[in-house]
Amino acid sequence: MLTPARTAPGARAWSGTLAVGPQRLAMGLVLAPDGNDRWAGAIDIPQQKIEGLPLRVAHSADGTFTVALPVTGNARMELREADGTLVGTFHQGAFTGPIEFAPRKVGAPVAAPAP
């Protein structure tokens, strides 16, 4: 059984916005070590009524997080930490786009995307 990311010791949270054409989706991401080099993750996407969706998370030796969302279209993110932020690429179906997450307090609400 996976540890719920939000309540795991060492949990860290970030907020980001994904631009999909004219639409901007606010996302809240939580990642936490789950022991034995495993990771737990959860995502909030308020505009899609997604809250606390558990994620499959892999962390490679080079520091890259590969985060798989259990949704249609094989959605995933490849993220690297850079100066406290997570930067990378979001993929779903034929769509690929850049995404960046800034730190936020675990449990803090996800802010609406900037216009």
GROMACS .gro file of C-alpha atoms in nm:
model
  115
    1MET     CA    1   0.000   0.000   0.000
    2LEU     CA    2   0.134   0.343  -0.092
    3THR     CA    3   0.169   0.617   0.166
    4PRO     CA    4  -0.072   0.906   0.102
    5ALA     CA    5   0.159   1.181  -0.023
    6ARG     CA    6  -0.006   1.467   0.166
    7THR     CA    7   0.046   1.309   0.509
    8ALA     CA    8   0.384   1.145   0.450
    9PRO     CA    9   0.687   1.269   0.643
   10GLY     CA   10   0.898   1.484   0.414
   11ALA     CA   11   0.606   1.576   0.185
   12ARG     CA   12   0.673   1.878  -0.035
   13ALA     CA   13   0.413   2.074  -0.229
   14TRP     CA   14   0.420   2.288  -0.542
   15SER     CA   15   0.173   2.488  -0.753
   16GLY     CA   16   0.188   2.531  -1.127
   17THR     CA   17  -0.015   2.626  -1.430
   18LEU     CA   18  -0.037   2.429  -1.753
   19ALA     CA   19  -0.124   2.620  -2.072
   20VAL     CA   20  -0.329   2.407  -2.311
   21GLY     CA   21  -0.411   2.637  -2.601
   22PRO     CA   22  -0.609   2.930  -2.455
   23GLN     CA   23  -0.697   2.730  -2.141
   24ARG     CA   24  -0.479   2.755  -1.829
   25LEU     CA   25  -0.509   2.476  -1.571
   26ALA     CA   26  -0.394   2.536  -1.214
   27MET     CA   27  -0.230   2.230  -1.060
   28GLY     CA   28  -0.116   2.144  -0.711
   29LEU     CA   29   0.144   1.871  -0.680
   30VAL     CA   30   0.264   1.689  -0.366
   31LEU     CA   31   0.560   1.450  -0.367
   32ALA     CA   32   0.695   1.258  -0.069
   33PRO     CA   33   0.956   0.988  -0.015
   34ASP     CA   34   0.787   0.654   0.056
   35GLY     CA   35   1.094   0.456   0.171
   36ASN     CA   36   1.330   0.226  -0.020
   37ASP     CA   37   1.378   0.482  -0.301
   38ARG     CA   38   1.002   0.492  -0.369
   39TRP     CA   39   0.791   0.806  -0.388
   40ALA     CA   40   0.427   0.893  -0.327
   41GLY     CA   41   0.246   1.166  -0.517
   42ALA     CA   42  -0.091   1.341  -0.542
   43ILE     CA   43  -0.228   1.610  -0.770
   44ASP     CA   44  -0.510   1.865  -0.751
   45ILE     CA   45  -0.657   2.019  -1.067
   46PRO     CA   46  -0.948   2.227  -0.934
   47GLN     CA   47  -1.090   2.324  -1.273
   48GLN     CA   48  -1.133   1.954  -1.354
   49LYS     CA   49  -1.270   1.871  -1.006
   50ILE     CA   50  -0.961   1.656  -0.933
   51GLU     CA   51  -0.846   1.659  -0.571
   52GLY     CA   52  -0.581   1.437  -0.414
   53LEU     CA   53  -0.553   1.206  -0.715
   54PRO     CA   54  -0.280   0.951  -0.630
   55LEU     CA   55   0.009   0.943  -0.876
   56ARG     CA   56   0.270   0.687  -0.976
   57VAL     CA   57   0.608   0.848  -0.915
   58ALA     CA   58   0.955   0.732  -1.015
   59HIS     CA   59   1.271   0.917  -0.919
   60SER     CA   60   1.580   0.842  -1.127
   61ALA     CA   61   1.945   0.863  -1.024
   62ASP     CA   62   1.985   1.185  -1.226
   63GLY     CA   63   1.714   1.355  -1.015
   64THR     CA   64   1.431   1.337  -1.267
   65PHE     CA   65   1.080   1.269  -1.138
   66THR     CA   66   0.855   1.082  -1.379
   67VAL     CA   67   0.498   1.133  -1.262
   68ALA     CA   68   0.215   0.930  -1.420
   69LEU     CA   69  -0.146   1.041  -1.381
   70PRO     CA   70  -0.402   0.758  -1.390
   71VAL     CA   71  -0.621   0.928  -1.653
   72THR     CA   72  -0.708   0.879  -2.018
   73GLY     CA   73  -0.437   0.967  -2.268
   74ASN     CA   74  -0.133   0.833  -2.082
   75ALA     CA   75  -0.076   1.164  -1.900
   76ARG     CA   76   0.266   1.207  -1.744
   77MET     CA   77   0.517   1.471  -1.640
   78GLU     CA   78   0.895   1.462  -1.641
   79LEU     CA   79   1.023   1.709  -1.383
   80ARG     CA   80   1.358   1.820  -1.241
   81GLU     CA   81   1.418   2.040  -0.941
   82ALA     CA   82   1.594   2.367  -1.025
   83ASP     CA   83   1.644   2.640  -0.764
   84GLY     CA   84   1.355   2.508  -0.552
   85THR     CA   85   1.109   2.483  -0.840
   86LEU     CA   86   1.013   2.182  -1.048
   87VAL     CA   87   1.045   2.236  -1.422
   88GLY     CA   88   0.971   1.998  -1.703
   89THR     CA   89   0.725   1.872  -1.958
   90PHE     CA   90   0.364   1.755  -1.942
   91HIS     CA   91   0.250   1.491  -2.193
   92GLN     CA   92  -0.102   1.364  -2.262
   93GLY     CA   93  -0.205   1.202  -2.586
   94ALA     CA   94  -0.070   1.417  -2.871
   95PHE     CA   95  -0.022   1.720  -2.641
   96THR     CA   96   0.319   1.813  -2.500
   97GLY     CA   97   0.388   2.137  -2.317
   98PRO     CA   98   0.620   2.296  -2.063
   99ILE     CA   99   0.524   2.316  -1.698
  100GLU     CA  100   0.684   2.476  -1.393
  101PHE     CA  101   0.585   2.432  -1.029
  102ALA     CA  102   0.672   2.680  -0.751
  103PRO     CA  103   0.688   2.574  -0.385
  104ARG     CA  104   0.377   2.606  -0.168
  105LYS     CA  105   0.283   2.494   0.181
  106VAL     CA  106   0.151   2.135   0.205
  107GLY     CA  107  -0.227   2.162   0.248
  108ALA     CA  108  -0.249   2.517   0.109
  109PRO     CA  109  -0.518   2.567  -0.155
  110VAL     CA  110  -0.419   2.575  -0.522
  111ALA     CA  111  -0.435   2.930  -0.656
  112ALA     CA  112  -0.640   3.006  -0.965
  113PRO     CA  113  -0.429   3.048  -1.279
  114ALA     CA  114  -0.322   3.399  -1.375
  115PRO     CA  115  -0.501   3.532  -1.685
   0.00000   0.00000   0.00000
